[in-house]
Amino acid sequence: MKILKLTKEAKESLLSELIKRSPEHMANFETSVREILDNVKANRDKALFEYTAKFDGFELNAENIKVTEEEIESAYEKIDKDLLDVIRKSLVNIRDFHEKQKMNSWFTSTDKGIFLGQKVTPMKRAGVYVPGGKAVYPSSVLMNVMPAKVAGVEEIIMTTPCNSIGEVNPAVLVAAKEAGADSIYRVGGAQAIAALAYGTESIPKVDKIVGPGNIYVALAKKAVFGNVSIDSIAGPSEILVIADESANPKFIAADLLSQAEHDQMASAILITTSEKIAEEVQREIENFVEKLPRTEIIEASLENYGYILIARDIEEAVETANEIASEHLEILTKNPLETMTKIKNAGAIFLGEYSSEPLGDYFAGPNHILPTNGTAKFFSPLSVDDFVKKSSVVYYSKEALSDVHKDIEQFAKSEGLYAHANSIAVRFEED
């Protein structure tokens, strides 16, 4: 990792490097993604089957595209029973946390006959994408399916890649069943996003697509936005740690590496007020890398996007953290709660040395589908809110409208919209 003094130039260079990881800066993939989307939209199942044979090596057809109940039952026999217990414990925490996010419809009225409100309605059908590839993510299944379930979505459809003999990872299947997914299809990549967005003979069109994926999946979600809703365009994983001289360097090193092992483009950043901590963390990282698997990925991540920044004080560290707006932010200071109150931009905030980031990934309850690439400045973690719609409700009696109809007419005429004004005026012609 690079150890740098936190100067204005260093900060600007870092922000410039990090933004290059965004799917927005990978337009060279967009042509391929657009071709896949257009093909699936036009040829539906036929295109899905061809892409699955090409990319996954499995001959998909209308009879085997959907995972059967027998396969799911078999998956329960294949996974470790201790893992099943952990999935169920984690699911309780995730459900309890998201239950607290539920919104209710509300209405208010006056004695003049005005009735206003907001009606909250769950979406009818949601699509959940679960990636395959370099790692298996049953935790992402829980995090995507459960908020939709709590929101009251009628039908939750999941797509995930299969291997060359058509198998889907058993832990993924079990997690989907436990969380409440209604159907699972063995399709991955941009073609799965296209199927969820446009519908095919086998896979129905959904209202919203959620879940992380590779660059093709991210760009496909971006391209179909507007035809359906999406959660966000996810970039590579990232962690930022703010630490003072009281922090444990071994813990910091371990936490930085927990994200570096995700991907060669993952970022791991430490901002510390202590040069001693910076040097000790660097040594601990070197020790861990020698012992951990996925060494090649970790080393590439740290070489490209690993930074240790030495700040003048906590205020400068916090200011920089707010500019970076990291997906995961750990605060390892003498008073992490006080530091936390100054944080404005972060996907998830972890306080103290026993609140390591993987606690949030797997078990604590808050969602781990988080904004990346600085989008925590305006995006939030996946939540129950992502799966509901809000409709405004308006009722005015004749008496209530009579009091304000001339105001509305004047406003409409000022905009040159005389039919708008007439729509109000016509109700009072007799008067």
Coordinates of C-alpha atoms in Angstrom, one line a residue:
M1 CA 0.0 0.0 0.0
K2 CA 1.1 3.5 -0.7
I3 CA 1.7 5.7 2.4
L4 CA 1.2 9.4 1.7
K5 CA 0.8 12.7 3.6
L6 CA -2.8 13.9 3.2
T7 CA -2.1 16.9 1.1
K8 CA -4.6 18.6 -1.3
E9 CA -2.7 17.1 -4.3
A10 CA -2.7 13.6 -2.8
K11 CA -6.4 13.9 -2.1
E12 CA -7.3 15.1 -5.6
S13 CA -5.1 12.3 -7.1
L14 CA -6.8 9.7 -5.0
L15 CA -10.3 10.8 -5.9
S16 CA -9.4 10.9 -9.6
E17 CA -8.1 7.3 -9.4
L18 CA -11.1 6.0 -7.5
I19 CA -13.6 7.4 -9.9
K20 CA -12.0 5.4 -12.7
R21 CA -13.4 2.3 -11.1
S22 CA -16.9 3.4 -11.8
P23 CA -19.0 1.6 -14.5
E24 CA -19.6 5.0 -15.9
H25 CA -16.0 5.0 -17.0
M26 CA -16.1 1.7 -18.8
A27 CA -18.0 2.7 -21.9
N28 CA -16.0 0.2 -24.0
F29 CA -18.2 -2.6 -22.6
E30 CA -21.5 -0.8 -23.5
T31 CA -21.7 -1.9 -27.1
S32 CA -21.5 -5.6 -26.1
V33 CA -24.1 -5.1 -23.4
R34 CA -26.5 -3.3 -25.7
E35 CA -26.2 -6.1 -28.3
I36 CA -27.2 -8.6 -25.6
L37 CA -30.1 -6.5 -24.3
D38 CA -31.5 -6.0 -27.8
N39 CA -31.1 -9.6 -28.7
V40 CA -33.0 -10.8 -25.6
K41 CA -35.7 -8.2 -26.1
A42 CA -36.2 -9.3 -29.7
N43 CA -35.7 -13.1 -29.4
R44 CA -36.5 -13.7 -25.7
D45 CA -35.9 -17.3 -24.5
K46 CA -34.0 -18.2 -27.7
A47 CA -31.4 -15.6 -26.9
L48 CA -31.2 -16.6 -23.3
F49 CA -30.5 -20.2 -24.2
E50 CA -27.8 -19.2 -26.7
Y51 CA -26.0 -16.9 -24.3
T52 CA -26.1 -19.5 -21.5
A53 CA -24.6 -22.1 -23.8
K54 CA -21.9 -19.6 -24.9
F55 CA -20.9 -18.1 -21.6
D56 CA -21.8 -20.9 -19.0
G57 CA -21.5 -24.0 -21.2
F58 CA -24.9 -25.3 -20.3
E59 CA -27.7 -26.2 -22.8
L60 CA -30.6 -24.3 -21.3
N61 CA -34.2 -24.8 -22.5
A62 CA -37.8 -24.1 -21.5
E63 CA -38.0 -27.2 -19.3
N64 CA -34.8 -26.7 -17.3
I65 CA -34.4 -22.9 -17.0
K66 CA -36.3 -22.8 -13.7
V67 CA -34.8 -24.4 -10.6
T68 CA -37.1 -27.1 -9.3
E69 CA -38.4 -27.7 -5.8
E70 CA -36.5 -31.0 -5.9
E71 CA -33.3 -29.3 -6.6
I72 CA -33.9 -26.9 -3.7
E73 CA -34.6 -29.8 -1.4
S74 CA -31.4 -31.5 -2.5
A75 CA -29.5 -28.4 -1.8
Y76 CA -30.5 -28.6 1.9
E77 CA -28.9 -32.0 2.0
K78 CA -25.6 -30.7 0.4
I79 CA -24.9 -27.7 2.6
D80 CA -23.2 -27.8 6.0
K81 CA -25.9 -27.9 8.8
D82 CA -23.9 -25.3 10.8
L83 CA -24.1 -23.0 7.8
L84 CA -27.8 -23.5 7.6
D85 CA -28.1 -22.5 11.3
V86 CA -26.0 -19.4 10.6
I87 CA -28.2 -18.4 7.6
R88 CA -31.3 -18.7 9.7
K89 CA -29.8 -16.6 12.6
S90 CA -28.6 -14.0 10.1
L91 CA -32.0 -13.9 8.5
V92 CA -33.7 -13.1 11.8
N93 CA -31.4 -10.1 12.3
I94 CA -31.9 -8.9 8.7
R95 CA -35.7 -9.2 9.0
D96 CA -35.9 -7.5 12.4
F97 CA -33.8 -4.5 11.1
H98 CA -35.8 -4.1 7.9
E99 CA -39.2 -4.4 9.8
K100 CA -38.3 -1.1 11.5
Q101 CA -38.1 0.6 8.1
K102 CA -41.7 -0.2 7.1
M103 CA -43.7 2.9 6.2
N104 CA -47.5 3.3 6.6
S105 CA -50.0 5.2 4.5
W106 CA -51.1 8.4 6.2
F107 CA -54.0 10.8 5.8
T108 CA -55.1 14.1 7.2
S109 CA -58.3 16.2 6.9
T110 CA -59.8 19.6 7.8
D111 CA -63.4 20.6 8.7
K112 CA -63.7 22.4 5.4
G113 CA -63.6 19.1 3.5
I114 CA -60.0 18.8 2.6
F115 CA -58.6 15.3 2.7
L116 CA -54.9 14.7 1.8
G117 CA -52.6 11.8 2.3
Q118 CA -50.0 9.4 1.0
K119 CA -50.8 5.8 0.0
V120 CA -47.9 3.3 0.3
T121 CA -48.1 0.3 -1.9
P122 CA -45.6 -2.6 -2.4
M123 CA -44.4 -3.3 -5.9
K124 CA -46.0 -6.3 -7.6
R125 CA -42.9 -8.1 -8.8
A126 CA -39.2 -7.7 -8.0
G127 CA -36.2 -9.3 -9.7
V128 CA -33.1 -10.2 -7.7
Y129 CA -29.8 -10.8 -9.4
V130 CA -27.2 -12.9 -7.5
P131 CA -23.8 -13.1 -9.1
G132 CA -21.6 -16.2 -9.5
G133 CA -18.0 -16.2 -10.6
K134 CA -15.1 -15.6 -8.2
A135 CA -17.1 -16.2 -5.1
V136 CA -20.5 -17.5 -3.9
Y137 CA -22.8 -15.0 -2.2
P138 CA -25.7 -16.5 -0.2
S139 CA -25.4 -13.4 2.0
S140 CA -26.4 -11.2 -1.0
V141 CA -29.4 -13.4 -1.5
L142 CA -30.6 -12.6 2.1
M143 CA -29.9 -8.9 1.7
N144 CA -31.8 -8.6 -1.5
V145 CA -34.7 -10.8 -0.9
M146 CA -35.6 -9.9 2.7
P147 CA -36.3 -6.2 2.3
A148 CA -38.6 -7.0 -0.7
K149 CA -40.3 -9.6 1.4
V150 CA -40.8 -7.3 4.4
A151 CA -42.1 -4.6 2.0
G152 CA -44.8 -7.0 0.9
V153 CA -43.8 -7.5 -2.7
E154 CA -46.2 -10.1 -4.2
E155 CA -43.6 -12.0 -6.3
I156 CA -39.8 -12.2 -5.9
I157 CA -37.9 -13.7 -8.9
M158 CA -34.2 -14.5 -8.6
T159 CA -31.8 -15.1 -11.4
T160 CA -28.3 -16.5 -10.9
P161 CA -25.7 -18.2 -13.2
C162 CA -25.3 -22.0 -13.3
N163 CA -22.2 -24.1 -14.0
S164 CA -21.6 -26.2 -17.1
I165 CA -23.9 -29.0 -15.9
G166 CA -26.6 -26.6 -14.9
E167 CA -26.0 -26.6 -11.1
V168 CA -26.6 -23.6 -9.0
N169 CA -24.6 -23.3 -5.8
P170 CA -26.6 -25.1 -3.0
A171 CA -26.0 -22.4 -0.4
V172 CA -27.5 -19.8 -2.8
L173 CA -30.6 -22.0 -3.3
V174 CA -31.0 -22.6 0.4
A175 CA -30.6 -18.9 1.2
A176 CA -33.2 -18.0 -1.5
K177 CA -35.7 -20.5 0.0
E178 CA -35.2 -19.4 3.5
A179 CA -35.5 -15.7 2.6
G180 CA -38.7 -16.3 0.6
A181 CA -37.9 -16.0 -3.1
D182 CA -40.8 -17.3 -5.2
S183 CA -38.9 -18.6 -8.2
I184 CA -35.3 -19.1 -9.3
Y185 CA -33.9 -19.1 -12.8
R186 CA -30.5 -20.4 -13.8
V187 CA -29.5 -17.4 -16.0
G188 CA -26.7 -14.9 -15.3
G189 CA -25.0 -11.9 -16.9
A190 CA -26.5 -9.1 -18.9
Q191 CA -28.9 -11.5 -20.5
A192 CA -30.5 -12.2 -17.1
I193 CA -31.0 -8.4 -16.6
A194 CA -32.5 -8.2 -20.0
A195 CA -34.9 -11.0 -19.2
L196 CA -36.0 -9.4 -16.0
A197 CA -36.4 -6.0 -17.7
Y198 CA -38.3 -7.0 -20.8
G199 CA -39.7 -10.4 -20.0
T200 CA -39.4 -13.7 -22.0
E201 CA -41.5 -16.7 -22.5
S202 CA -40.1 -18.2 -19.3
I203 CA -39.2 -15.2 -17.1
P204 CA -41.8 -12.5 -16.4
K205 CA -41.0 -8.8 -16.6
V206 CA -40.4 -7.3 -13.2
D207 CA -40.9 -3.8 -11.8
K208 CA -37.5 -3.4 -10.2
I209 CA -34.1 -5.2 -10.5
V210 CA -31.8 -5.3 -7.5
G211 CA -28.5 -7.0 -6.7
P212 CA -24.8 -6.6 -7.5
G213 CA -22.9 -8.1 -10.5
N214 CA -19.9 -7.7 -12.8
I215 CA -19.4 -4.8 -15.2
Y216 CA -21.7 -6.4 -17.8
V217 CA -24.5 -6.7 -15.2
A218 CA -23.9 -3.1 -13.9
L219 CA -24.0 -1.6 -17.4
A220 CA -27.1 -3.7 -18.3
K221 CA -28.9 -2.3 -15.2
K222 CA -27.9 1.2 -16.2
A223 CA -29.3 0.6 -19.8
V224 CA -32.7 -0.8 -18.7
F225 CA -33.3 1.9 -16.1
G226 CA -36.5 3.7 -17.0
N227 CA -38.0 0.5 -18.5
V228 CA -37.8 -0.8 -14.9
S229 CA -36.5 0.6 -11.7
I230 CA -33.1 -0.5 -10.3
D231 CA -31.4 -0.1 -7.0
S232 CA -28.1 1.4 -8.1
I233 CA -25.2 0.8 -10.5
A234 CA -22.8 -1.0 -8.2
G235 CA -19.0 -0.6 -8.6
P236 CA -16.2 -2.5 -7.0
S237 CA -16.2 -2.9 -3.2
E238 CA -14.4 -0.4 -1.0
I239 CA -13.5 0.3 2.6
L240 CA -12.2 3.4 4.4
V241 CA -10.9 3.3 8.0
I242 CA -10.4 6.4 10.1
A243 CA -8.0 5.7 12.9
D244 CA -6.1 7.6 15.6
E245 CA -3.2 6.5 17.8
S246 CA -5.5 4.4 20.0
A247 CA -6.4 1.9 17.2
N248 CA -5.2 -1.6 16.9
P249 CA -3.0 -1.9 13.7
K250 CA -3.6 -5.6 13.4
F251 CA -7.4 -5.1 13.4
I252 CA -7.1 -2.3 10.8
A253 CA -4.9 -4.5 8.5
A254 CA -7.3 -7.4 8.7
D255 CA -10.3 -5.1 8.0
L256 CA -8.6 -3.5 5.0
L257 CA -7.8 -6.9 3.5
S258 CA -11.4 -8.1 4.0
Q259 CA -12.4 -5.8 1.1
A260 CA -9.2 -6.1 -0.9
E261 CA -9.9 -9.8 -1.4
H262 CA -13.1 -9.1 -3.3
D263 CA -11.7 -7.9 -6.6
Q264 CA -8.6 -6.5 -8.2
M265 CA -10.4 -3.1 -8.4
A266 CA -11.6 -3.1 -4.8
S267 CA -10.2 -0.2 -2.8
A268 CA -8.9 -0.2 0.8
I269 CA -8.0 3.1 2.4
L270 CA -6.7 4.0 5.9
I271 CA -6.7 7.6 7.0
T272 CA -4.8 8.0 10.3
T273 CA -3.5 10.8 12.4
S274 CA -0.6 8.6 13.5
E275 CA 2.6 7.8 11.5
K276 CA 3.3 5.0 13.9
I277 CA -0.1 3.4 13.2
A278 CA 0.5 3.8 9.4
E279 CA 3.8 2.0 9.5
E280 CA 2.5 -0.8 11.8
V281 CA -0.6 -1.4 9.6
Q282 CA 1.7 -1.7 6.6
R283 CA 3.7 -4.4 8.4
E284 CA 0.6 -6.2 9.5
I285 CA -0.7 -6.2 6.0
E286 CA 2.5 -7.8 4.7
N287 CA 2.3 -10.5 7.4
F288 CA -1.4 -11.3 6.5
V289 CA -0.9 -11.4 2.8
E290 CA 1.7 -14.1 3.2
K291 CA -0.9 -16.3 5.0
L292 CA -4.2 -15.6 3.3
P293 CA -5.6 -17.2 0.1
R294 CA -6.7 -15.0 -2.9
T295 CA -3.2 -13.5 -2.7
E296 CA -3.1 -12.4 -6.3
I297 CA -6.4 -10.5 -6.0
I298 CA -5.4 -8.9 -2.7
E299 CA -2.0 -7.7 -4.0
A300 CA -3.5 -6.3 -7.2
S301 CA -6.1 -4.4 -5.3
L302 CA -3.6 -3.0 -2.8
E303 CA -1.2 -2.0 -5.6
N304 CA -3.9 -0.2 -7.6
Y305 CA -6.2 1.2 -5.0
G306 CA -4.7 0.7 -1.5
Y307 CA -3.7 3.9 0.3
I308 CA -2.6 4.8 3.8
L309 CA -3.0 8.6 4.3
I310 CA -1.6 10.5 7.2
A311 CA -3.8 13.4 8.2
R312 CA -3.0 16.4 10.5
D313 CA -6.0 15.7 12.7
I314 CA -9.3 13.9 12.9
E315 CA -11.1 16.9 11.4
E316 CA -9.0 16.5 8.2
A317 CA -9.6 12.8 8.2
V318 CA -13.3 13.2 8.5
E319 CA -13.4 15.9 5.8
T320 CA -11.5 13.6 3.4
A321 CA -13.8 10.6 4.3
N322 CA -16.8 12.8 3.4
E323 CA -15.3 13.6 0.0
I324 CA -14.6 10.0 -0.7
A325 CA -18.0 8.8 0.5
S326 CA -17.0 5.2 0.9
E327 CA -19.2 2.2 0.7
H328 CA -17.9 0.9 4.1
L329 CA -16.5 3.3 6.7
E330 CA -14.9 2.1 10.0
I331 CA -14.2 4.5 12.8
L332 CA -11.4 3.4 15.1
T333 CA -10.9 6.4 17.4
K334 CA -11.0 7.1 21.1
N335 CA -14.5 8.3 20.8
P336 CA -16.0 6.8 17.6
L337 CA -19.5 8.0 18.4
E338 CA -18.3 11.6 18.5
T339 CA -16.4 11.1 15.2
M340 CA -19.5 9.5 13.6
T341 CA -21.6 12.6 14.2
K342 CA -19.4 14.5 11.8
I343 CA -19.7 11.9 9.0
K344 CA -22.1 13.0 6.2
N345 CA -21.4 10.6 3.4
A346 CA -21.0 6.8 3.9
G347 CA -22.9 3.7 2.9
A348 CA -22.5 1.9 6.2
I349 CA -20.6 3.1 9.3
F350 CA -18.9 0.7 11.8
L351 CA -18.0 2.0 15.2
G352 CA -15.2 0.7 17.4
E353 CA -12.7 -2.1 17.1
Y354 CA -15.3 -5.0 17.5
S355 CA -17.5 -3.8 14.7
S356 CA -15.5 -5.1 11.8
E357 CA -17.0 -4.6 8.3
P358 CA -17.8 -8.4 7.8
L359 CA -20.2 -8.1 10.7
G360 CA -22.3 -6.0 8.5
D361 CA -21.8 -8.2 5.4
Y362 CA -23.2 -11.3 7.1
F363 CA -25.0 -10.9 10.4
A364 CA -25.8 -7.6 12.1
G365 CA -29.0 -6.9 10.2
P366 CA -28.4 -3.6 8.2
N367 CA -28.3 -4.2 4.4
H368 CA -24.9 -4.8 2.8
I369 CA -26.1 -3.7 -0.7
L370 CA -24.5 -0.2 -0.4
P371 CA -23.7 2.8 -2.6
T372 CA -20.2 2.7 -4.1
N373 CA -17.9 5.1 -6.1
G374 CA -18.8 8.2 -4.1
T375 CA -22.6 7.7 -4.6
A376 CA -23.1 7.6 -0.9
K377 CA -23.4 11.4 -1.2
F378 CA -26.8 10.9 -2.7
F379 CA -27.7 7.1 -2.5
S380 CA -28.7 5.0 0.5
P381 CA -28.3 1.3 1.3
L382 CA -30.9 -1.1 -0.1
S383 CA -34.0 -0.9 2.1
V384 CA -37.7 -1.6 2.3
D385 CA -38.3 1.8 0.7
D386 CA -36.8 0.4 -2.5
F387 CA -39.7 -1.9 -2.9
V388 CA -42.7 0.4 -2.3
K389 CA -44.3 3.2 -4.2
K390 CA -46.0 6.2 -2.8
S391 CA -49.2 7.7 -4.3
S392 CA -50.5 11.1 -3.3
V393 CA -54.2 11.3 -2.4
V394 CA -56.1 14.5 -2.8
Y395 CA -59.8 15.3 -2.0
Y396 CA -61.4 18.8 -1.9
S397 CA -65.0 19.4 -1.2
K398 CA -66.8 22.1 -3.3
E399 CA -66.6 24.5 -0.3
A400 CA -62.8 23.9 0.1
L401 CA -62.1 24.4 -3.6
S402 CA -64.4 27.5 -3.6
D403 CA -62.0 29.3 -1.2
V404 CA -59.0 28.9 -3.5
H405 CA -60.2 28.4 -7.0
K406 CA -59.3 32.0 -8.2
D407 CA -55.8 31.5 -6.8
I408 CA -55.4 28.3 -8.9
E409 CA -56.8 29.9 -12.0
Q410 CA -54.4 32.8 -11.7
F411 CA -51.4 30.5 -11.3
A412 CA -52.4 28.4 -14.3
K413 CA -52.9 31.5 -16.5
S414 CA -49.5 32.9 -15.5
E415 CA -48.0 29.8 -17.1
G416 CA -50.1 30.1 -20.2
L417 CA -52.1 27.0 -19.4
Y418 CA -55.7 28.2 -19.9
A419 CA -57.2 24.7 -20.1
H420 CA -55.8 24.1 -16.6
A421 CA -57.5 27.3 -15.4
N422 CA -60.7 26.4 -17.2
S423 CA -60.7 23.0 -15.5
I424 CA -61.1 24.8 -12.2
A425 CA -63.3 27.7 -13.3
V426 CA -65.9 25.5 -15.0
R427 CA -66.9 24.2 -11.6
F428 CA -68.0 27.7 -10.5
E429 CA -69.7 29.0 -13.6
E430 CA -73.1 29.0 -11.9
D431 CA -71.8 31.1 -9.0

